Coordinates of C-alpha atoms in Angstrom, one line a residue:
Chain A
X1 CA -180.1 216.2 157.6
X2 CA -178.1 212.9 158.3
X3 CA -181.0 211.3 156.0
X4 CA -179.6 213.3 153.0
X5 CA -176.3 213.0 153.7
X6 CA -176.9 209.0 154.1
X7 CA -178.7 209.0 151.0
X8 CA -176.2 211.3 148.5
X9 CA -173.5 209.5 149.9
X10 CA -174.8 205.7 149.4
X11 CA -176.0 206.6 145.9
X12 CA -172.9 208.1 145.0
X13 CA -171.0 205.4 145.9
X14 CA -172.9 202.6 144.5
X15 CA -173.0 205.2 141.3
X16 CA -169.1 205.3 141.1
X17 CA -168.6 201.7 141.7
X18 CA -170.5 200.7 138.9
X19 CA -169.1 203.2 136.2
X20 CA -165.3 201.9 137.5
X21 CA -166.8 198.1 137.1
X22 CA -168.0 199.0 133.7
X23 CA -165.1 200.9 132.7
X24 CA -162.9 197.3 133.6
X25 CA -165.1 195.8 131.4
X26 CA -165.3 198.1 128.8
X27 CA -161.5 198.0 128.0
X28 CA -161.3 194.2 128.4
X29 CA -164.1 193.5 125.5
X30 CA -163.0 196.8 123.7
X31 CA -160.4 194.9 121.1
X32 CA -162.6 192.1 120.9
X33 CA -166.1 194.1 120.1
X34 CA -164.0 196.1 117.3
X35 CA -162.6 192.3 116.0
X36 CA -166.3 191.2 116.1
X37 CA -167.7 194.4 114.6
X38 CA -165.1 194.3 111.7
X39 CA -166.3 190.4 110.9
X40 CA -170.1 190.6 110.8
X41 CA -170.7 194.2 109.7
X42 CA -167.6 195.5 107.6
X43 CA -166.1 192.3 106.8
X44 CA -169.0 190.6 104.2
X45 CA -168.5 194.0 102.6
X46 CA -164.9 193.8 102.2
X47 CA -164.5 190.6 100.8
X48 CA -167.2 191.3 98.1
X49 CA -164.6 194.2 97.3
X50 CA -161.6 191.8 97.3
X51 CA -163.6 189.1 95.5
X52 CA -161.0 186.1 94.7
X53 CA -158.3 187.3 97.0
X54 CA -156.0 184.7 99.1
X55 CA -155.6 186.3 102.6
X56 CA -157.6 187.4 105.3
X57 CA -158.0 191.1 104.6
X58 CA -159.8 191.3 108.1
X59 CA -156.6 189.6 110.1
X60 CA -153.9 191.6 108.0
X61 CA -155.6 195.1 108.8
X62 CA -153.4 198.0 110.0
X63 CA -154.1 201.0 111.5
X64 CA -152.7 204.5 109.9
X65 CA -153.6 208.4 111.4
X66 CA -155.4 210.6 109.1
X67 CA -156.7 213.7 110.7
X68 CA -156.2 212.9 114.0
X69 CA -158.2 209.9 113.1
X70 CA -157.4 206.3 113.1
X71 CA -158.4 204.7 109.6
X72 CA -158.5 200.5 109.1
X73 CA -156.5 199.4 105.9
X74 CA -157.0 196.4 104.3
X75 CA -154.6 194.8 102.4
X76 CA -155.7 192.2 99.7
X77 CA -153.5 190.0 98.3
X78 CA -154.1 189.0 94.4
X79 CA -151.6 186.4 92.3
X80 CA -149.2 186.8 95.3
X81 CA -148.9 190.0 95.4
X82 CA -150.2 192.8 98.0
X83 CA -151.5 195.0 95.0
X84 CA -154.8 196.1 96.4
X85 CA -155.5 198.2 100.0
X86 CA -158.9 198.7 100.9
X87 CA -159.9 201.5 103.5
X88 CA -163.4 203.0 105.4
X89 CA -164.3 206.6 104.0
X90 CA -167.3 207.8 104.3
X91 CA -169.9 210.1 102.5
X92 CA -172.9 212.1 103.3
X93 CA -176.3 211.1 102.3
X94 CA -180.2 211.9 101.8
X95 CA -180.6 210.9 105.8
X96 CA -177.3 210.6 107.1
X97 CA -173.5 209.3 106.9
X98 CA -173.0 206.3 104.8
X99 CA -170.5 204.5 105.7
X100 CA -168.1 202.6 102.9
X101 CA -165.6 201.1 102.3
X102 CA -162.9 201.4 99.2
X103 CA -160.5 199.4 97.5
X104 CA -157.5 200.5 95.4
X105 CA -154.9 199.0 93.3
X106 CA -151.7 200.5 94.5
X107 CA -150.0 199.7 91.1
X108 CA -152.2 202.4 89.2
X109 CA -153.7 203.9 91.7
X110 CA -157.4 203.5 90.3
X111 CA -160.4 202.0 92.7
X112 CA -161.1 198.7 92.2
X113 CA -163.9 198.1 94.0
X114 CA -166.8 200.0 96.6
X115 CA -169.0 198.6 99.2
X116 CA -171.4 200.5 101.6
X117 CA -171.8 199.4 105.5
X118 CA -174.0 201.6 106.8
X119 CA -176.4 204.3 105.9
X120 CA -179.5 205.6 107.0
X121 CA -181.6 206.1 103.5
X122 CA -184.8 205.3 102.0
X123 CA -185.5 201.7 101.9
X124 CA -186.4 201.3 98.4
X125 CA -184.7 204.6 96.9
X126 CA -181.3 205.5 98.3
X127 CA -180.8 202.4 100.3
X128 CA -180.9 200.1 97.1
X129 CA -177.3 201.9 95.9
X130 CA -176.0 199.1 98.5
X131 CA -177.1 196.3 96.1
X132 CA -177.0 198.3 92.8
X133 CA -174.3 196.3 91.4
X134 CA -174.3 198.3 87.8
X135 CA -174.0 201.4 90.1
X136 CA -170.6 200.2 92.3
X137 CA -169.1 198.5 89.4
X138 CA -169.3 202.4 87.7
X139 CA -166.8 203.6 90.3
X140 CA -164.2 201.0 89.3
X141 CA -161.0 202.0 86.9
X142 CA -161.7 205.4 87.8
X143 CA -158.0 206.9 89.0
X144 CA -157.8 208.4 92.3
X145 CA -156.1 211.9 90.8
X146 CA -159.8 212.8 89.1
X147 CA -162.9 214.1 91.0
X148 CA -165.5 211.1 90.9
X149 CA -168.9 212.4 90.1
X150 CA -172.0 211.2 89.2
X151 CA -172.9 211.6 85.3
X152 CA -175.8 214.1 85.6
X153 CA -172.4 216.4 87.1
X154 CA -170.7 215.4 84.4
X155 CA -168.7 212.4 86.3
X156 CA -168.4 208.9 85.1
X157 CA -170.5 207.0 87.6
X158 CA -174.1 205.8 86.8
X159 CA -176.3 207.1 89.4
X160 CA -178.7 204.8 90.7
X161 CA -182.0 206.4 89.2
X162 CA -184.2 208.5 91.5
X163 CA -181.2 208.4 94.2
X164 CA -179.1 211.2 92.8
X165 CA -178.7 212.6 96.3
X166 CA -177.4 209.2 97.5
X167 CA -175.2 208.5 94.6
X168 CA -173.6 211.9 94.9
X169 CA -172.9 211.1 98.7
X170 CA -170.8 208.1 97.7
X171 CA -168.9 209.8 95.2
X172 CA -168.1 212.1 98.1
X173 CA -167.0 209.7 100.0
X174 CA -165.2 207.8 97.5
X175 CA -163.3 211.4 96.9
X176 CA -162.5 211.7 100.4
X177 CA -161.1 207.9 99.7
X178 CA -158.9 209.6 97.3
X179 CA -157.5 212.1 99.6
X180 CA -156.7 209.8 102.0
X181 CA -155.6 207.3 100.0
X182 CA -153.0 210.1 97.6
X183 CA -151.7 211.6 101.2
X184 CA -151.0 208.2 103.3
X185 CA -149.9 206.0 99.9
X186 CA -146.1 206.4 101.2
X187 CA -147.2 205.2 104.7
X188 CA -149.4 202.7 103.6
X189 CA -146.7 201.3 101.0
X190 CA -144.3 201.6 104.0
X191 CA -146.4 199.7 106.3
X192 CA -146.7 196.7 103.8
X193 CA -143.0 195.9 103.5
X194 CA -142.8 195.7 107.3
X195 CA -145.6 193.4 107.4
X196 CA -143.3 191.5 104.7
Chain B
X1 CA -190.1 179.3 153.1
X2 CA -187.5 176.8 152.6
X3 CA -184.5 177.3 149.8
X4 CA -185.9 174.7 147.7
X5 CA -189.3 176.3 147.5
X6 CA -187.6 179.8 146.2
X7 CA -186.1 178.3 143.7
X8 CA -189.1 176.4 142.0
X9 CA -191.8 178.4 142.7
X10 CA -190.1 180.4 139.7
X11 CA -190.7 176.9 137.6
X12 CA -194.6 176.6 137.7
X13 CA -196.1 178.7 140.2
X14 CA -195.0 181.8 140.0
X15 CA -193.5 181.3 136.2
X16 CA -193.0 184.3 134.7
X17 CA -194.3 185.8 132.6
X18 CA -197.3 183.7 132.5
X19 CA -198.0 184.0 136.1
X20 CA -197.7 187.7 137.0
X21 CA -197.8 188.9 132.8
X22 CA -194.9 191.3 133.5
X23 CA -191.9 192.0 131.4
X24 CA -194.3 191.5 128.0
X25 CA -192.2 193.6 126.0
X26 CA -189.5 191.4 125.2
X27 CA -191.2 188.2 125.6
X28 CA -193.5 189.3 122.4
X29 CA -190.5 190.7 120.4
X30 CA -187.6 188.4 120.6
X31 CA -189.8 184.7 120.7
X32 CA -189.7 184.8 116.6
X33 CA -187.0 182.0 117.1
X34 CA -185.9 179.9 119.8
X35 CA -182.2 181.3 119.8
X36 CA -183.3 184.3 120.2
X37 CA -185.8 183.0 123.2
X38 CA -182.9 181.2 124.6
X39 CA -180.7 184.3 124.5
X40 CA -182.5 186.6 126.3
X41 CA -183.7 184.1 128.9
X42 CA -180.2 183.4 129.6
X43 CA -179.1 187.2 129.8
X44 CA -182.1 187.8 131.7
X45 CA -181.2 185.3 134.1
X46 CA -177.7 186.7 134.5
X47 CA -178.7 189.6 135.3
X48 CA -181.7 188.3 137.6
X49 CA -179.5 186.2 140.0
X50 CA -176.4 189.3 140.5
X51 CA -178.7 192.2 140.7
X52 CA -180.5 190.0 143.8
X53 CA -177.3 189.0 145.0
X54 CA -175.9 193.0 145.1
X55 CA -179.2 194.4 146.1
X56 CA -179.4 191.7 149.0
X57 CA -176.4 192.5 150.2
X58 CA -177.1 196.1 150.0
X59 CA -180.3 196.2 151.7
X60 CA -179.6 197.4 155.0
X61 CA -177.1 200.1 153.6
X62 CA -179.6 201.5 150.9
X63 CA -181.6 204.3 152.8
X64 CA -185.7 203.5 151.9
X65 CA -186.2 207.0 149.8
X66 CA -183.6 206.0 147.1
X67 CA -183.8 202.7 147.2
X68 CA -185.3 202.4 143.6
X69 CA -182.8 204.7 141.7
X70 CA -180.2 202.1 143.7
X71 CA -181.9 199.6 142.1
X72 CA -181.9 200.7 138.7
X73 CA -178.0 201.5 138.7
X74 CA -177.2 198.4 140.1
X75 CA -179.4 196.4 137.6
X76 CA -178.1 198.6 135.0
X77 CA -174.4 198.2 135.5
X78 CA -175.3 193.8 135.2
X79 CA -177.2 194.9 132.0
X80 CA -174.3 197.2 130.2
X81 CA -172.1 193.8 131.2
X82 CA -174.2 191.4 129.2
X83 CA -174.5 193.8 126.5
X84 CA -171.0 194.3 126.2
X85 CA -169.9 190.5 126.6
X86 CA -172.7 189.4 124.5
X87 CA -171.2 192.1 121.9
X88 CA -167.2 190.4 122.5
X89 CA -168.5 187.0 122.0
X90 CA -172.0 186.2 121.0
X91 CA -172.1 189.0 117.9
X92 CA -174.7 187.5 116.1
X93 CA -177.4 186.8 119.1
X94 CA -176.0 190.5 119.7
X95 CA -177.4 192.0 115.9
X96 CA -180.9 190.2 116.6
X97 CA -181.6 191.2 119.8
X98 CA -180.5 195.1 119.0
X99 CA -182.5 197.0 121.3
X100 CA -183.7 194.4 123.3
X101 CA -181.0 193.8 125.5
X102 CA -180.6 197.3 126.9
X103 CA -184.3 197.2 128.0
X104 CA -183.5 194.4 129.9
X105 CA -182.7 197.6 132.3
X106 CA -186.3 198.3 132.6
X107 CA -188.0 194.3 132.5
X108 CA -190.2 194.7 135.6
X109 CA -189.3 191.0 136.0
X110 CA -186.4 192.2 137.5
X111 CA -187.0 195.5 139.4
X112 CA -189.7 193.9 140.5
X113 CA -188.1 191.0 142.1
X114 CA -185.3 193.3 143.8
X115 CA -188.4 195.2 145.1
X116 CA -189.9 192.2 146.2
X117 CA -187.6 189.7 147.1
X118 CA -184.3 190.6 147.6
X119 CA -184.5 194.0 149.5
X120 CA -186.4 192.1 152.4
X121 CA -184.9 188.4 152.0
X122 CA -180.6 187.4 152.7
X123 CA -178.3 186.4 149.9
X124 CA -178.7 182.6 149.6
X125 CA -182.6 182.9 149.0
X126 CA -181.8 185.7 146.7
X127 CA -179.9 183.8 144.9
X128 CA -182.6 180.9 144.8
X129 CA -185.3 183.1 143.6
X130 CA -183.0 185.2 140.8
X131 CA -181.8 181.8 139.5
X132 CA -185.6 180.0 139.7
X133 CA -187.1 183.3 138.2
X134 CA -184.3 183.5 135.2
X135 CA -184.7 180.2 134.8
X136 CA -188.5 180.0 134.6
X137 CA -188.2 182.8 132.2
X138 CA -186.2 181.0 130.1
X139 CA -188.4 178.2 129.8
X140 CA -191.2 180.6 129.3
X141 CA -189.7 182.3 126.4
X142 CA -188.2 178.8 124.6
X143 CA -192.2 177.2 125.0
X144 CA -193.2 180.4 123.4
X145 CA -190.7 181.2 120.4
X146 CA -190.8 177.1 119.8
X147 CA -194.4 176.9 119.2
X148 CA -194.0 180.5 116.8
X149 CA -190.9 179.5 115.3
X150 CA -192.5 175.7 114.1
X151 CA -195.7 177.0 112.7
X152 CA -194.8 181.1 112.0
X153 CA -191.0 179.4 109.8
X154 CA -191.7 175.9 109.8
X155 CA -188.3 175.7 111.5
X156 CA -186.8 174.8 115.3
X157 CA -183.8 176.5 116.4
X158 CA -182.9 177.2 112.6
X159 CA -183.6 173.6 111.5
X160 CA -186.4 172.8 108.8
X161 CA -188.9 170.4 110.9
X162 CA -191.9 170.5 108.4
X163 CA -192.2 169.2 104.9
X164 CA -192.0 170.7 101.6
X165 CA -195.5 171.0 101.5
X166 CA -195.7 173.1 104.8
X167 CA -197.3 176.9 104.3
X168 CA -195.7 179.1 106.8
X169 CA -198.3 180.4 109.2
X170 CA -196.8 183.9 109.2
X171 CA -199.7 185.3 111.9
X172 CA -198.0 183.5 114.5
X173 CA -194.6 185.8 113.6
X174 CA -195.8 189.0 113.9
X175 CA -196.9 190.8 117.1
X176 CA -200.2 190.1 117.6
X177 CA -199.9 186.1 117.3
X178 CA -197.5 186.6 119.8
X179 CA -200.0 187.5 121.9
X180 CA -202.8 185.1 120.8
X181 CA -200.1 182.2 121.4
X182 CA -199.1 183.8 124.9
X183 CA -202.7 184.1 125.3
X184 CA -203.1 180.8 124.6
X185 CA -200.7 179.1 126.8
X186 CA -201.8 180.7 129.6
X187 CA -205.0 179.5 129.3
X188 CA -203.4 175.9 129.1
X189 CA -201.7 176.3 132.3
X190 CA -204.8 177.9 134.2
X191 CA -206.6 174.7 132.8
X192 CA -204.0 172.5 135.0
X193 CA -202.8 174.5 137.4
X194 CA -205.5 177.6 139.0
X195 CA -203.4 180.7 139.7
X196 CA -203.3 181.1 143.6
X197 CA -205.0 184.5 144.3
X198 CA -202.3 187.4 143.9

């Protein structure tokens, strides 16, 4: 009996040390993983949507609640001028979330640019609407107060051709950019000046 | 054995993983390129040298019947740590190791030196054989991903060694010239050096 009580008791302990020793270091590398993450994943992708831009979209970012959840905003500067905010939405696709982010110009509230970051579909089908550059550039000058859909719905944007699931999972996504973009463009436009 | 002898008995005689062939998994799959080589040896090491240390210290407290799952958390906590620094700071070693580094967890380089070595020996021989081992390790894996990365890319460390003219000799990239090359090396050392009877 002392055995068992030896051995729960040592294995416990050495159990909840580690998880409080991971937890330290957890919180300590938290801000910095998120910085790093933001850089090598998220941050090519951005500044292929802000493509001449004079700031560091990735250093400028701001946090805003939608949902209960906290959303990155991007501000792109252009001539100057903050005129552009680029946020993460995302969609759903043929195997999974895909994971974008979108770019509007907060003088006429139309997208100006999208770019995917993640996504689990088919290499050589769905996957190549990352790349399709004919495919993204159909999402731009659309306004944010129309549904975005995909032309075989009768939308605007050029599918990419045997990905219709896909495509139709970004336009969601890019919708969802829409709502979140029409419902926090006071707080967004708020948080700018302050930034000022 | 004296401290001196811990610690480079990991360098040529007992080198892993050419001497015991253990911990093959992520000697084939990260050598493509000597940073990568270099990374893991280094994490490996890391976590080599304070899991002995811990389990050392530990030994007398840790009763016999769980002393493996004891093990394993303690190994795993140093693991989490170098995934999550290497995540803060290194992000790029980070994305090309991917899955790699959380097996460190289960490299039977390192369970099997707290099996071992450092649930029967103190702390300062520990210490000697984590940081001999790790460092052996690291040699291991730098010989082995040099060797691929020249003649698989053409390349050392990410900078072009041969000419214009060079084919890449893409067998020695994928898996199974990993193995002909490992294969291969080991013969070389048995050449100079016999294995002592195990």
């Amino acid at each position: 009996m002392r055995d068992v009580i030896k051995m729960v008791v040592v294995l416990g302990l050495i159990c909840g040390i580690a998880a409080a020793l991971l937890a330290g270091v957890r919180m300590v590398t938290m801000e910095k993983i998120e910085y790093q993450e933001l850089k090598f994943v998220k941050g090519p992708v951005i500044m292929e949507v802000f493509k001449g831009c004079t700031n560091n979209p990735i250093k400028d970012r701001f946090k805003l609640k939608y949902n209960e959840k906290e959303i990155n905003f991007f501000p792109g500067v252009f001539d100057g001028e903050t005129n552009v905010v680029a946020f993460e939405t995302q969609g759903s696709g043929f195997g999974g979330d895909i994971g974008m982010i979108m770019a509007v110009n907060l003088e006429n509230d139309t997208v100006s640019g999208i770019g995917i970051t993640t996504h689990k579909e088919t290499p050589g089908v769905g996957a190549r609407a990352k790349d399709s550059e004919p495919f993204k550039n159909s999402f731009n000058g659309l306004s944010v107060n129309e549904i975005i859909r995909v032309k075989k719905d009768g939308g605007k944007v050029d599918a990419v051709s045997g990905a219709t699931i896909t495509s139709r999972g970004v336009c969601e996504g890019a919708n969802l950019g829409s709502e979140i973009y029409k419902n926090l463009k006071s707080d967004i436009l708020a948080k700018l000046k302050e930034i000022k | 054995m004296s401290i001196v002898k811990e610690f480079t008995k990991g360098l040529w005689a007992e080198i892993p993983p050419f001497r015991f062939v253990l911990g093959l998994c992520p000697t084939l799959a990260v050598t493509k390129s000597v940073e990568t080589g270099i990374g893991m040896g280094l994490m490996l090491t890391f976590v080599l040298v304070f899991s002995n240390i811990l389990i050392s210290l530990l030994r007398k407290i840790i009763p016999p019947s769980v002393r493996i799952a004891c093990f394993i958390v303690v190994i795993a906590t140093f693991v989490v740590i170098v995934e999550l620094v290497s995540q803060a700071y290194a992000y790029p070693l980070y994305q090309k190791l991917g899955i790699f580094i959380p097996l460190i967890v289960v490299n039977c380089i390192v369970l099997g030196r707290a099996e071992a070595f450092a649930s029967k020996n103190g702390v300062v021989a520990s210490i000697a054989d984590g940081l001999g081992m790790g460092i052996g390790y690291t040699i291991s894996l730098t010989v082995l991903a040099a060797i691929r990365e020249l003649f698989g890319a053409g390349t050392l460390y990410g900078i072009k060694i041969m000419g214009p003219s060079f084919e890449p000799f893409t067998f020695m990239v994928s898996a199974p010239g990993a193995f002909v090359c490992l294969g291969l090396i080991l013969c070389t050392m048995n050449l100079f050096g016999k294995a002592k009877d195990m």
